[in-house]
mmCIF file of C-alpha atoms and ligand atoms in Angstrom:
data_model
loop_
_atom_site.group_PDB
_atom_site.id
_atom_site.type_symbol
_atom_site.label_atom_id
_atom_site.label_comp_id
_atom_site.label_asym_id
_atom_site.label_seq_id
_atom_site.Cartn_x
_atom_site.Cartn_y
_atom_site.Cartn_z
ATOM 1 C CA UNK A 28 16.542 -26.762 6.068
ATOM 2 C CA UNK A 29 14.914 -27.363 9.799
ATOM 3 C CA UNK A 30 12.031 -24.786 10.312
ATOM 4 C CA UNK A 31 12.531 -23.048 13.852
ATOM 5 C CA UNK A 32 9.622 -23.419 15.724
ATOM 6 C CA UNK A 33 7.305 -20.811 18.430
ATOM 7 C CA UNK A 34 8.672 -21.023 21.725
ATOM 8 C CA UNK A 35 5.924 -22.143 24.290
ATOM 9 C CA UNK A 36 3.533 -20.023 25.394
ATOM 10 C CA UNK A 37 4.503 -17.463 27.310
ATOM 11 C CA UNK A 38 1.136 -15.131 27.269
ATOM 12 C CA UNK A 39 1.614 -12.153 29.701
ATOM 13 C CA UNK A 40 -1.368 -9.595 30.592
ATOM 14 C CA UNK A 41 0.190 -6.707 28.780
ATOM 15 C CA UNK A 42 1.368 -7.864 24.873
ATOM 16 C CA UNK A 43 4.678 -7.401 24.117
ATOM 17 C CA UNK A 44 4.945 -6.125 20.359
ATOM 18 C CA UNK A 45 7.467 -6.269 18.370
ATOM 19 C CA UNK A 46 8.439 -5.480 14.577
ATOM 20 C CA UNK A 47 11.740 -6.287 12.532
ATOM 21 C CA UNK A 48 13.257 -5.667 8.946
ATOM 22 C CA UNK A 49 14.642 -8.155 7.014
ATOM 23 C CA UNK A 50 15.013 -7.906 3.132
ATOM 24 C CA UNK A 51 12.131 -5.573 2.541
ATOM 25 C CA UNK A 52 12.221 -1.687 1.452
ATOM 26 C CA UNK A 53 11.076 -0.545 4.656
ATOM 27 C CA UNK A 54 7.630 0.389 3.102
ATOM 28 C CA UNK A 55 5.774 -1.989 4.790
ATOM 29 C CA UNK A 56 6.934 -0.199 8.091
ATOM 30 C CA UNK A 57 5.959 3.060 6.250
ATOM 31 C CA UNK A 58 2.635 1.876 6.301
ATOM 32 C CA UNK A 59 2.458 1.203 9.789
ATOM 33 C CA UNK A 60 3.692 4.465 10.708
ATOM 34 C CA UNK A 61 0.605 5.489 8.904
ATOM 35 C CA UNK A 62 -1.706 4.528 11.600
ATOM 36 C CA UNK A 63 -1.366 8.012 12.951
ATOM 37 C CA UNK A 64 -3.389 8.667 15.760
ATOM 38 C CA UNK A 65 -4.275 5.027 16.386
ATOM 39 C CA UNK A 66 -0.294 4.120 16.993
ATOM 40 C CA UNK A 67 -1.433 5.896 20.578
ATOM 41 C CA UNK A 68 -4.125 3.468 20.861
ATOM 42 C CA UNK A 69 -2.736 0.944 19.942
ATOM 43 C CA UNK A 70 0.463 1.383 22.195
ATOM 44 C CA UNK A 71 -2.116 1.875 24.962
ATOM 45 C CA UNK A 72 -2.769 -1.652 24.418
ATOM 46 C CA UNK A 73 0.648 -3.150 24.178
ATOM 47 C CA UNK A 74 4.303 -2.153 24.991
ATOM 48 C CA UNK A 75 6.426 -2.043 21.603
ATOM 49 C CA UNK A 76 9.979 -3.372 22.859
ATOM 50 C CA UNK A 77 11.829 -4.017 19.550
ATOM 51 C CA UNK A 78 11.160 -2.337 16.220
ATOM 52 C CA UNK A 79 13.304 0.048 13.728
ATOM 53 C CA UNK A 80 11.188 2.522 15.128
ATOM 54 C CA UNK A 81 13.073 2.570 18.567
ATOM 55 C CA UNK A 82 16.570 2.411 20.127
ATOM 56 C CA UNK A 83 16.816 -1.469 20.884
ATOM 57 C CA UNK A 84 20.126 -3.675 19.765
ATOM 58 C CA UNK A 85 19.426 -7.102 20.596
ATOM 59 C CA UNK A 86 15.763 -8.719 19.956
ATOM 60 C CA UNK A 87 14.332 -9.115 23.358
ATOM 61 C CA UNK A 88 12.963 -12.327 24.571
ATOM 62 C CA UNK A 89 9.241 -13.608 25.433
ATOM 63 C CA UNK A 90 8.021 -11.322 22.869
ATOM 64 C CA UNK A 91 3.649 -11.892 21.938
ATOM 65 C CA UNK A 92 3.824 -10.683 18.280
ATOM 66 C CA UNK A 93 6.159 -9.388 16.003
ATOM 67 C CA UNK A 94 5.576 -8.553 12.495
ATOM 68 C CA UNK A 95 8.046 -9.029 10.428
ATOM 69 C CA UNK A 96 8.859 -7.132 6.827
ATOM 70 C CA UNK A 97 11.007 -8.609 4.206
ATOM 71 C CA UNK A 98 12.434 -11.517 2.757
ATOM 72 C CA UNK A 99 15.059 -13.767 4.131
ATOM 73 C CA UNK A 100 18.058 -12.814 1.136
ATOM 74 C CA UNK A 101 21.398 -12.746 3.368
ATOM 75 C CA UNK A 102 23.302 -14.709 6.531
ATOM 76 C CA UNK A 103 22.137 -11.911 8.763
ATOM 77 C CA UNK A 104 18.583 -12.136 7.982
ATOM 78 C CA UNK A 105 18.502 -16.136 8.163
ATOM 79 C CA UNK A 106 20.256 -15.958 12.174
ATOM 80 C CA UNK A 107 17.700 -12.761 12.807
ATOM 81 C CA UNK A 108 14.217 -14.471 11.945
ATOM 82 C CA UNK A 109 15.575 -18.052 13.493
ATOM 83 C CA UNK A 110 16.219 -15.660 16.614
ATOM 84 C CA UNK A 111 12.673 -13.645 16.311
ATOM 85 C CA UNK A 112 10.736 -17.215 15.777
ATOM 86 C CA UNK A 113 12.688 -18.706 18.797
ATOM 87 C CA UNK A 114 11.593 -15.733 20.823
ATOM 88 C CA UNK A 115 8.334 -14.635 19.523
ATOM 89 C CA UNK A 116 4.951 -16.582 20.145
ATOM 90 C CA UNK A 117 3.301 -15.041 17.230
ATOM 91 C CA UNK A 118 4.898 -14.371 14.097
ATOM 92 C CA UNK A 119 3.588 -12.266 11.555
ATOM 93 C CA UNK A 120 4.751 -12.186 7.896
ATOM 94 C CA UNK A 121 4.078 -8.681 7.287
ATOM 95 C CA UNK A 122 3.752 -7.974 3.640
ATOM 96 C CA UNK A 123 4.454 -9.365 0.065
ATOM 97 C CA UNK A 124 8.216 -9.448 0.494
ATOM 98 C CA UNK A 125 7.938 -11.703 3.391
ATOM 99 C CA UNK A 126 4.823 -13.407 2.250
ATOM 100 C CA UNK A 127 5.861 -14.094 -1.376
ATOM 101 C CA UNK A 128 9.480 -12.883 -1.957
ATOM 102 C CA UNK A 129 8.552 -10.328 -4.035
ATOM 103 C CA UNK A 130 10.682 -7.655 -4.939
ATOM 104 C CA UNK A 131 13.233 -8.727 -3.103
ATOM 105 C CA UNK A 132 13.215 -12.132 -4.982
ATOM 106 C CA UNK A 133 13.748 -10.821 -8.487
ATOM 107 C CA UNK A 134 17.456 -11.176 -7.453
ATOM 108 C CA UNK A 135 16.401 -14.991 -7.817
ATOM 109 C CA UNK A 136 16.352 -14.673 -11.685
ATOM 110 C CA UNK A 137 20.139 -13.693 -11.681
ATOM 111 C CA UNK A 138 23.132 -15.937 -10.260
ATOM 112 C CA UNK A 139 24.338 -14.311 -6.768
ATOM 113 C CA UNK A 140 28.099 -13.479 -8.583
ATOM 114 C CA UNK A 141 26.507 -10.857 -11.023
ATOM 115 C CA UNK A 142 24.538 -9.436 -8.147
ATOM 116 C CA UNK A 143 26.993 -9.404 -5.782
ATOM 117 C CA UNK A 144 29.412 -7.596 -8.349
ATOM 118 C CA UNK A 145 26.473 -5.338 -9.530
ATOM 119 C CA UNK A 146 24.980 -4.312 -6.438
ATOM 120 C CA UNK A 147 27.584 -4.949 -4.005
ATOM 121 C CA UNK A 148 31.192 -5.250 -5.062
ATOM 122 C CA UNK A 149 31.156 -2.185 -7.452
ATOM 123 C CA UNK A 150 29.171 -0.008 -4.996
ATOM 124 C CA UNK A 151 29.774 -0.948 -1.370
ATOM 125 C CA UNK A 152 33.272 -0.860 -1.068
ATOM 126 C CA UNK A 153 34.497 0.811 2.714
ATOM 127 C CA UNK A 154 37.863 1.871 2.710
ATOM 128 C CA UNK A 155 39.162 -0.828 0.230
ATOM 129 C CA UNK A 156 37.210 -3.759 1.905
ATOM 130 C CA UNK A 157 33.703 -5.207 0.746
ATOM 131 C CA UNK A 158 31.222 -4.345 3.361
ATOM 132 C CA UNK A 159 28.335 -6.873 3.382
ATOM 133 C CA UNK A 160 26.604 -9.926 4.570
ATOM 134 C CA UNK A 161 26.876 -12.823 2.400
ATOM 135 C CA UNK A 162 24.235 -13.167 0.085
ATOM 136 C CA UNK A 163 22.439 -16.068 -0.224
ATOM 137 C CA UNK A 164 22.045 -18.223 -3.167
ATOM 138 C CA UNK A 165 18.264 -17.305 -3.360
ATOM 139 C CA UNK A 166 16.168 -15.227 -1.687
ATOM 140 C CA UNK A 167 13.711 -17.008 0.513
ATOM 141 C CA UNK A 168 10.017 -16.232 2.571
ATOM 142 C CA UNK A 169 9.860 -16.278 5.504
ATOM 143 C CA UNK A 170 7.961 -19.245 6.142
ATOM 144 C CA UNK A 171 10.936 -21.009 3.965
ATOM 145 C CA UNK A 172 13.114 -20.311 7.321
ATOM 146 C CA UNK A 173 10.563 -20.822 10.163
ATOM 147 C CA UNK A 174 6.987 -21.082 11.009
ATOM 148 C CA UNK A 175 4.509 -18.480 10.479
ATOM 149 C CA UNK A 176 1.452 -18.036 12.674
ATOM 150 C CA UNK A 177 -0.192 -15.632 10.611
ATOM 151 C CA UNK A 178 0.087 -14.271 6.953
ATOM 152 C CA UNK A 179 -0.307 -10.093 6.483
ATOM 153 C CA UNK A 180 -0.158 -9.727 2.530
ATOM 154 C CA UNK A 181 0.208 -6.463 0.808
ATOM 155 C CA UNK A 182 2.731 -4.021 -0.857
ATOM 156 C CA UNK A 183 2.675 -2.770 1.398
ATOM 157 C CA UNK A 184 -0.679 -3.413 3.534
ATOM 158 C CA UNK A 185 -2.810 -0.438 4.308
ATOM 159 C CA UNK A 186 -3.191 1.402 7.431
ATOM 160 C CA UNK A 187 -6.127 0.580 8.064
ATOM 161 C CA UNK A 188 -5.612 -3.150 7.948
ATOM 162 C CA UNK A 189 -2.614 -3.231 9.899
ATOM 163 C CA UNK A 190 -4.967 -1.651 12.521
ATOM 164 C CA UNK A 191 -7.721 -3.911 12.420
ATOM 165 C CA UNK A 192 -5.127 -7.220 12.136
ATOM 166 C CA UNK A 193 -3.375 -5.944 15.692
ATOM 167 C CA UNK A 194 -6.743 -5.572 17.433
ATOM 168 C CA UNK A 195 -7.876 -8.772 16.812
ATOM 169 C CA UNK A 196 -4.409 -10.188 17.442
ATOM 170 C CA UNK A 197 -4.190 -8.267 20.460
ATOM 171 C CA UNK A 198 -8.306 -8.976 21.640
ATOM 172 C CA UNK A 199 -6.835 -12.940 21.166
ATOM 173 C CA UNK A 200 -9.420 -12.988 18.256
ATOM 174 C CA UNK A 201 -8.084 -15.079 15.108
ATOM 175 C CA UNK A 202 -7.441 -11.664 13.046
ATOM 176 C CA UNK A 203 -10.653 -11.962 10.079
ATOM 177 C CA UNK A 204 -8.684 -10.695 6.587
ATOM 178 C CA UNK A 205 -7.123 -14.227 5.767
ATOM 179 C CA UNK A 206 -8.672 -14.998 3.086
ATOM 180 C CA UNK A 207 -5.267 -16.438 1.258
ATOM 181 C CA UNK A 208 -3.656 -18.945 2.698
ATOM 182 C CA UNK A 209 0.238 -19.162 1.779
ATOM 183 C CA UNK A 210 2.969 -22.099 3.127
ATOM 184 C CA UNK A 211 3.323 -25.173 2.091
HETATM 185 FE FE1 SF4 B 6 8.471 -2.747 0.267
HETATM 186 FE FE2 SF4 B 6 6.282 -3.852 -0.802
HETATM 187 FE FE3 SF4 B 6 8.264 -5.419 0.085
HETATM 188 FE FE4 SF4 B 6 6.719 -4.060 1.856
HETATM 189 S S1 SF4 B 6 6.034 -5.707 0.480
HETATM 190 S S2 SF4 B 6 8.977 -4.273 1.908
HETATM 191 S S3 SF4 B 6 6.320 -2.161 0.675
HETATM 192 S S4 SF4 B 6 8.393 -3.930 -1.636
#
């Protein structure tokens, strides 16, 4: 499968931030919600124009970051992060889900039938009519699907490193806590 690549950049003065949720349990997003205080620093610093946080449909374009939680496990998440990567100049795979699979890749031990009968078939039935994206055949990271500019590991990552990884992202330093290095 082609990787989708960053668009060109399109650096404006104020950063436009963005976050999305793929196949993750939200808890990575929990986690930034636990920057308290600093979210009002932070969104001093940069204007947050997608995220499950607020009342946007489509993902905007000439976005500067977006972190993004979760695997890639369905249709809908493969067309979403092709989408995010074509409109987003840095990409963040924002914890273990979306770094490594994860949780959300132990489906990858069973065949996609039992799951889909297990999990889906049996229990998300709406009015007579299965309600669901199509799985895919395995669960995949995120850097599977397109290219990643930067790597945010954890399960989910802290607070506090959230906060110090968007300062130096948004101070257009090279953010200091990589010390893994994941893609091949
Ligand atoms: Fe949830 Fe952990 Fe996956 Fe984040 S990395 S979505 S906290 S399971």
């Amino acid at each position: 499968m082609d990787r989708v690549s960053a668009p060109v950049d399109t650096r404006i003065t104020r950063p436009r931030l963005a976050t999305a949720w793929l196949g993750g349990c939200s808890g990575c997003h929990m986690s930034f919600l636990d920057l308290d205080e600093r979210l009002i620093d932070l969104l001093a610093r940069a204007d947050l124009v997608y995220s499950p946080f607020i009342d946007i449909k489509e993902f905007p374009e000439a976005v500067d970051i977006t972190l993004v939680e979760g695997a890639v496990a369905n249709e809908d998440h493969l067309r979403n992060i092709q989408l995010i990567r074509q409109r987003t100049r840095i990409l963040v795979s924002f914890g273990d889900c979306a770094v490594t699979g994860n949780v959300t890749a132990l489906r990858n031990f069973f065949s996609v039938e039992d799951v889909l009968t297990r999990a889906y078939r049996d229990s998300a039935i709406v009015n007579g009519v299965p309600h669901s994206p199509h799985l895919l055949d395995r669960v995949l990271r995120i850097h599977d699907v397109v290219t990643v500019d930067h790597f945010l590991p954890g399960c989910p990552p802290s607070a506090d490193v959230i906060y110090r990884f968007l300062e130096d992202l948004l101070a257009g330093r090279e953010p200091a806590l990589q010390e893994r290095k994941f893609g091949s």
